[in-house]
Amino acid sequence: MIPKAPPRSGQVGFLYLPPFRIQGVSIAGEQTMVQIPELDVAFDIGLCPKIALTSPYIALSHGHMDHVAGLPYYFSQRMFQKIGKGKVVCHEEIAGPLQRMMASWVDLEQQQTEHEIIPLKPDDQIEIKKNIFLRALEVSHTVPALGYSIIEYRSKLNSEYIGMPQEHLRDLKKQGKEITHTLQIPLIAYTGDTQMGPFLFRDEFAKAQIVVCECTFFEDDHQQRAKIGKHIHVEDLVGLLDIWEAQAVVLVHLSRRTNMQTARQVLDSVVGPKQASRVHFLMDHRANRLRYEQQAECVNT
Ligand SMILES: [Zn+2]
Ligand SMILES: [Zn+2]
């Protein structure tokens, strides 16, 4: 008899929700990293799967180990592989501790690792791509915590000028007339770890095309645990899905003990099959693979 080989683990979850890819790993208490390659952002970095290195921005929701432990490794590998300096966006209250953590690494390694820490107050935002902003939204967890919404600013011609010839519009502009207005379009929102609260009904969540939402607890008798740990319980989704207009809601941060099939059944019975049909589980590899194969087939035929 020879000893058993170690289990294969660490498969990256993947969903193609056009035009965005949502990919990463998220297991409550172990690690969470949810990346949107098209928008240059990864939310949280509990560990640092290889794909995370391609994101120039990490948006940290809070300082728990399962969301932050991969950060120094991310900074270091970005330099080692000559990808460029990594940037982390975080709640202003954890910027100091992050700076001190990076300073400890200088002592340990006897070398500097380039990095940038960008503290945000709730409702602050930074431009991460042209006309695309990452906005910090205060949520409620056991430690200072942020959710995020990625918002596109799109300039639109005022309705009275629609159909007017270009040279006319140019003249109006020259005269200093305001002929456009700016629309704010929330593309993707991320709740981070949070309990239910009115902040989750803000437009940045309600009108987002995709919401990535933590949902740690699915069992009926875990309501109390959700309350103590300040997490979302599947029952909370009833109210949220009522308000959220998203074409897709992606659930993350399930515990390792939660069986995917059971979670899907519970979700169906709690929110009803109609609402459940737009909900995906990032870590349901089997369902997501089948879905992706169907998407690929549609393109090929
Ligand atoms: Zn967590
Ligand atoms: Zn947490």
Short mmCIF file of C-alpha atoms and ligand atoms in Angstrom, two decimals:
data_model
loop_
_atom_site.label_atom_id
_atom_site.label_comp_id
_atom_site.label_asym_id
_atom_site.label_seq_id
_atom_site.Cartn_x
_atom_site.Cartn_y
_atom_site.Cartn_z
CA MET A 1 0.00 0.00 0.00
CA ILE A 2 1.26 3.45 -0.82
CA PRO A 3 -0.10 6.61 0.79
CA LYS A 4 -2.92 8.47 -0.92
CA ALA A 5 -2.09 11.37 -3.22
CA PRO A 6 -3.21 14.74 -1.83
CA PRO A 7 -6.60 16.02 -3.02
CA ARG A 8 -6.64 18.22 -6.07
CA SER A 9 -8.03 21.58 -5.11
CA GLY A 10 -8.01 25.24 -5.97
CA GLN A 11 -10.12 25.13 -9.10
CA VAL A 12 -10.99 28.63 -10.23
CA GLY A 13 -14.70 29.37 -10.65
CA PHE A 14 -15.66 30.92 -13.96
CA LEU A 15 -18.76 32.57 -15.40
CA TYR A 16 -19.10 34.38 -18.69
CA LEU A 17 -21.80 37.01 -18.28
CA PRO A 18 -21.36 39.04 -21.46
CA PRO A 19 -19.51 41.30 -21.77
CA PHE A 20 -17.82 40.37 -18.49
CA ARG A 21 -15.99 37.38 -17.11
CA ILE A 22 -16.43 36.76 -13.40
CA GLN A 23 -13.69 34.44 -12.22
CA GLY A 24 -12.04 33.51 -8.98
CA VAL A 25 -12.15 31.42 -5.86
CA SER A 26 -14.43 32.07 -2.92
CA ILE A 27 -14.98 29.86 0.13
CA ALA A 28 -16.07 31.45 3.42
CA GLY A 29 -13.28 31.65 5.97
CA GLU A 30 -10.71 30.20 3.55
CA GLN A 31 -10.23 32.57 0.65
CA THR A 32 -12.05 35.00 -1.62
CA MET A 33 -10.79 36.59 -4.84
CA VAL A 34 -13.30 37.59 -7.51
CA GLN A 35 -11.81 39.03 -10.66
CA ILE A 36 -13.33 40.98 -13.54
CA PRO A 37 -10.57 40.96 -16.17
CA GLU A 38 -12.40 43.37 -18.49
CA LEU A 39 -12.46 46.04 -15.77
CA ASP A 40 -8.89 45.61 -14.44
CA VAL A 41 -10.15 44.78 -10.94
CA ALA A 42 -10.12 41.88 -8.54
CA PHE A 43 -12.25 42.12 -5.43
CA ASP A 44 -10.33 40.80 -2.41
CA ILE A 45 -7.31 38.56 -2.40
CA GLY A 46 -7.59 35.95 0.36
CA LEU A 47 -5.02 33.87 -1.44
CA CYS A 48 -3.42 34.77 -4.71
CA PRO A 49 -4.37 32.40 -7.51
CA LYS A 50 -2.19 33.05 -10.54
CA ILE A 51 -4.91 34.82 -12.53
CA ALA A 52 -5.15 37.56 -9.87
CA LEU A 53 -1.74 38.87 -10.91
CA THR A 54 -3.15 40.32 -14.14
CA SER A 55 -5.41 42.77 -12.26
CA PRO A 56 -3.74 46.16 -11.74
CA TYR A 57 -6.24 46.95 -8.96
CA ILE A 58 -7.29 44.92 -5.93
CA ALA A 59 -10.39 46.31 -4.22
CA LEU A 60 -10.37 45.07 -0.62
CA SER A 61 -13.68 44.75 1.15
CA HIS A 62 -12.26 44.36 4.66
CA GLY A 63 -9.31 43.12 6.66
CA HIS A 64 -10.29 39.52 7.47
CA MET A 65 -7.55 37.02 6.65
CA ASP A 66 -9.62 35.17 4.03
CA HIS A 67 -9.86 38.42 2.03
CA VAL A 68 -6.42 39.94 2.45
CA ALA A 69 -3.73 37.30 3.04
CA GLY A 70 -2.70 37.08 -0.62
CA LEU A 71 -1.98 40.81 -0.89
CA PRO A 72 1.76 40.92 -0.10
CA TYR A 73 2.30 37.94 -2.39
CA TYR A 74 0.35 39.72 -5.15
CA PHE A 75 2.50 42.85 -4.81
CA SER A 76 5.67 40.79 -4.74
CA GLN A 77 4.81 38.58 -7.73
CA ARG A 78 3.73 41.60 -9.80
CA MET A 79 7.27 42.94 -9.33
CA PHE A 80 9.03 39.57 -9.67
CA GLN A 81 7.25 38.84 -12.95
CA LYS A 82 7.75 42.44 -14.08
CA ILE A 83 4.03 43.06 -14.56
CA GLY A 84 4.17 46.41 -12.78
CA LYS A 85 3.30 47.92 -9.45
CA GLY A 86 0.06 46.58 -7.95
CA LYS A 87 -2.47 48.90 -6.38
CA VAL A 88 -4.89 48.16 -3.57
CA VAL A 89 -7.99 50.16 -2.79
CA CYS A 90 -9.28 49.83 0.77
CA HIS A 91 -11.34 51.31 3.59
CA GLU A 92 -9.46 54.28 5.04
CA GLU A 93 -9.41 52.63 8.46
CA ILE A 94 -7.31 49.68 7.29
CA ALA A 95 -4.80 51.64 5.19
CA GLY A 96 -2.50 52.09 8.22
CA PRO A 97 -2.45 48.39 9.18
CA LEU A 98 -1.78 47.47 5.53
CA GLN A 99 1.14 49.90 5.41
CA ARG A 100 2.54 48.37 8.59
CA MET A 101 2.11 44.88 7.16
CA MET A 102 4.09 45.85 4.06
CA ALA A 103 6.75 47.47 6.28
CA SER A 104 7.12 44.14 8.14
CA TRP A 105 7.80 42.43 4.84
CA VAL A 106 10.66 44.84 4.22
CA ASP A 107 12.18 43.71 7.53
CA LEU A 108 11.64 40.04 6.69
CA GLU A 109 12.89 40.10 3.14
CA GLN A 110 15.46 42.86 3.44
CA GLN A 111 14.11 44.41 0.30
CA GLN A 112 11.40 46.81 -0.78
CA THR A 113 8.35 45.61 -2.67
CA GLU A 114 6.72 48.33 -4.71
CA HIS A 115 3.05 48.82 -3.99
CA GLU A 116 0.39 51.48 -3.73
CA ILE A 117 -2.29 51.67 -1.05
CA ILE A 118 -5.27 53.87 -1.93
CA PRO A 119 -7.57 54.54 1.06
CA LEU A 120 -11.17 55.43 0.25
CA LYS A 121 -13.84 56.91 2.44
CA PRO A 122 -17.34 55.57 1.88
CA ASP A 123 -18.76 57.13 -1.32
CA ASP A 124 -15.28 58.07 -2.60
CA GLN A 125 -14.35 56.77 -6.02
CA ILE A 126 -11.33 56.46 -8.29
CA GLU A 127 -11.11 56.20 -12.06
CA ILE A 128 -9.77 52.76 -12.96
CA LYS A 129 -10.27 52.95 -16.73
CA LYS A 130 -11.33 55.81 -18.96
CA ASN A 131 -14.79 56.94 -17.76
CA ILE A 132 -15.06 53.92 -15.46
CA PHE A 133 -15.03 54.50 -11.71
CA LEU A 134 -14.71 52.22 -8.71
CA ARG A 135 -16.94 53.60 -5.95
CA ALA A 136 -16.65 52.54 -2.30
CA LEU A 137 -19.92 51.84 -0.50
CA GLU A 138 -20.09 51.37 3.24
CA VAL A 139 -21.56 48.03 4.29
CA SER A 140 -21.85 46.42 7.73
CA HIS A 141 -19.63 43.57 8.91
CA THR A 142 -17.82 42.82 12.18
CA VAL A 143 -14.92 45.10 11.11
CA PRO A 144 -14.80 48.24 8.90
CA ALA A 145 -16.06 47.04 5.52
CA LEU A 146 -16.75 48.31 2.03
CA GLY A 147 -18.76 47.06 -0.88
CA TYR A 148 -18.00 48.44 -4.32
CA SER A 149 -19.77 49.43 -7.49
CA ILE A 150 -18.03 49.91 -10.81
CA ILE A 151 -19.76 52.75 -12.60
CA GLU A 152 -19.45 53.85 -16.18
CA TYR A 153 -19.91 57.55 -16.91
CA ARG A 154 -21.47 57.80 -20.35
CA SER A 155 -22.04 61.12 -22.06
CA LYS A 156 -25.41 61.36 -23.84
CA LEU A 157 -26.73 63.95 -26.24
CA ASN A 158 -29.63 65.91 -24.75
CA SER A 159 -32.90 64.78 -26.30
CA GLU A 160 -33.67 68.10 -27.98
CA TYR A 161 -30.50 67.76 -30.11
CA ILE A 162 -30.99 64.19 -31.28
CA GLY A 163 -31.00 64.02 -35.07
CA MET A 164 -29.36 67.44 -35.50
CA PRO A 165 -26.56 67.62 -38.09
CA GLN A 166 -23.00 67.34 -36.73
CA GLU A 167 -21.88 70.82 -37.85
CA HIS A 168 -24.84 72.33 -36.06
CA LEU A 169 -23.91 70.53 -32.86
CA ARG A 170 -20.31 71.67 -33.25
CA ASP A 171 -21.47 75.29 -33.53
CA LEU A 172 -23.63 74.96 -30.43
CA LYS A 173 -20.67 73.53 -28.55
CA LYS A 174 -18.47 76.41 -29.71
CA GLN A 175 -21.05 78.83 -28.34
CA GLY A 176 -20.60 77.12 -25.01
CA LYS A 177 -23.99 75.41 -25.01
CA GLU A 178 -24.28 72.30 -22.84
CA ILE A 179 -25.55 69.75 -25.35
CA THR A 180 -24.85 66.54 -23.43
CA HIS A 181 -25.54 65.13 -19.99
CA THR A 182 -23.74 62.35 -18.16
CA LEU A 183 -25.36 59.05 -17.31
CA GLN A 184 -23.99 56.91 -14.49
CA ILE A 185 -24.33 53.24 -15.32
CA PRO A 186 -23.46 50.75 -12.57
CA LEU A 187 -21.86 47.76 -14.30
CA ILE A 188 -20.85 45.42 -11.50
CA ALA A 189 -21.44 45.68 -7.77
CA TYR A 190 -19.73 43.63 -5.07
CA THR A 191 -21.16 43.39 -1.56
CA GLY A 192 -18.08 42.07 0.25
CA ASP A 193 -18.87 40.44 3.60
CA THR A 194 -21.88 42.17 5.08
CA GLN A 195 -25.11 41.77 6.90
CA MET A 196 -28.37 42.82 5.34
CA GLY A 197 -29.02 46.56 5.47
CA PRO A 198 -30.58 49.50 3.62
CA PHE A 199 -27.22 50.32 1.97
CA LEU A 200 -27.72 47.22 -0.23
CA PHE A 201 -30.74 48.90 -1.80
CA ARG A 202 -28.81 51.92 -3.07
CA ASP A 203 -28.83 52.52 -6.82
CA GLU A 204 -25.20 51.39 -7.08
CA PHE A 205 -26.44 47.90 -6.18
CA ALA A 206 -30.04 48.06 -7.34
CA LYS A 207 -29.24 49.17 -10.87
CA ALA A 208 -26.02 47.22 -11.42
CA GLN A 209 -25.98 44.87 -14.41
CA ILE A 210 -24.32 42.20 -12.29
CA VAL A 211 -24.21 41.90 -8.50
CA VAL A 212 -21.64 39.67 -6.85
CA CYS A 213 -23.11 38.92 -3.44
CA GLU A 214 -21.83 37.03 -0.45
CA CYS A 215 -24.24 34.42 0.84
CA THR A 216 -22.57 32.47 3.61
CA PHE A 217 -25.52 30.65 5.17
CA PHE A 218 -28.19 28.43 3.60
CA GLU A 219 -29.48 26.36 6.49
CA ASP A 220 -32.65 27.41 8.26
CA ASP A 221 -31.10 27.10 11.71
CA HIS A 222 -28.09 29.24 10.72
CA GLN A 223 -30.00 32.53 10.86
CA GLN A 224 -28.46 33.24 14.26
CA ARG A 225 -24.95 32.45 13.04
CA ALA A 226 -25.44 34.81 10.11
CA LYS A 227 -26.53 37.53 12.53
CA ILE A 228 -23.55 37.07 14.86
CA GLY A 229 -20.98 36.93 12.06
CA LYS A 230 -22.78 39.75 10.17
CA HIS A 231 -23.25 37.77 7.00
CA ILE A 232 -26.04 37.32 4.49
CA HIS A 233 -28.41 34.40 4.88
CA VAL A 234 -30.26 32.98 1.88
CA GLU A 235 -33.54 34.34 3.32
CA ASP A 236 -32.16 37.88 2.88
CA LEU A 237 -32.01 37.30 -0.87
CA VAL A 238 -35.80 37.44 -1.15
CA GLY A 239 -35.80 41.18 -0.43
CA LEU A 240 -32.60 41.87 -2.33
CA LEU A 241 -33.65 40.12 -5.55
CA ASP A 242 -36.90 42.07 -5.43
CA ILE A 243 -34.99 45.35 -5.69
CA TRP A 244 -31.88 44.38 -7.65
CA GLU A 245 -32.49 44.74 -11.38
CA ALA A 246 -29.32 42.83 -12.32
CA GLN A 247 -29.50 40.38 -15.22
CA ALA A 248 -27.24 38.15 -13.12
CA VAL A 249 -26.52 37.77 -9.43
CA VAL A 250 -23.43 35.76 -8.56
CA LEU A 251 -23.28 34.20 -5.10
CA VAL A 252 -19.90 33.80 -3.44
CA HIS A 253 -18.51 33.09 0.04
CA LEU A 254 -20.49 29.87 0.64
CA SER A 255 -18.97 27.70 3.34
CA ARG A 256 -17.08 24.57 2.33
CA ARG A 257 -19.70 22.46 4.09
CA THR A 258 -22.51 23.74 1.88
CA ASN A 259 -23.29 21.28 -0.85
CA MET A 260 -23.87 23.03 -4.18
CA GLN A 261 -26.89 20.97 -5.12
CA THR A 262 -28.50 21.53 -1.74
CA ALA A 263 -27.75 25.26 -1.94
CA ARG A 264 -29.41 25.43 -5.36
CA GLN A 265 -32.50 23.60 -4.06
CA VAL A 266 -32.74 25.84 -1.00
CA LEU A 267 -32.36 28.94 -3.15
CA ASP A 268 -35.11 27.77 -5.51
CA SER A 269 -37.54 27.14 -2.70
CA VAL A 270 -36.72 30.36 -0.81
CA VAL A 271 -36.76 32.88 -3.69
CA GLY A 272 -38.85 30.95 -6.21
CA PRO A 273 -37.70 29.52 -9.55
CA LYS A 274 -38.21 32.75 -11.51
CA GLN A 275 -35.85 34.80 -9.34
CA ALA A 276 -33.49 31.85 -8.91
CA SER A 277 -33.02 31.59 -12.68
CA ARG A 278 -30.79 34.69 -12.74
CA VAL A 279 -28.71 33.56 -9.76
CA HIS A 280 -25.39 31.79 -10.30
CA PHE A 281 -22.92 30.25 -7.88
CA LEU A 282 -19.33 31.16 -8.69
CA MET A 283 -18.05 27.86 -7.29
CA ASP A 284 -20.62 25.56 -8.91
CA HIS A 285 -18.01 24.30 -11.37
CA ARG A 286 -20.26 21.66 -12.92
CA ALA A 287 -23.22 23.94 -13.67
CA ASN A 288 -20.96 26.74 -14.86
CA ARG A 289 -19.02 24.44 -17.17
CA LEU A 290 -22.24 23.16 -18.77
CA ARG A 291 -23.49 26.71 -19.17
CA TYR A 292 -20.22 27.79 -20.79
CA GLU A 293 -20.27 24.83 -23.17
CA GLN A 294 -23.77 25.88 -24.25
CA GLN A 295 -22.59 29.45 -24.77
CA ALA A 296 -19.70 28.21 -26.89
CA GLU A 297 -22.06 26.01 -28.90
CA CYS A 298 -24.38 28.95 -29.62
CA VAL A 299 -21.46 30.92 -31.00
CA ASN A 300 -20.24 28.01 -33.14
CA THR A 301 -23.60 27.20 -34.74
ZN ZN B 1 -14.99 36.32 4.59
ZN ZN B 2 -15.27 38.77 6.95
#
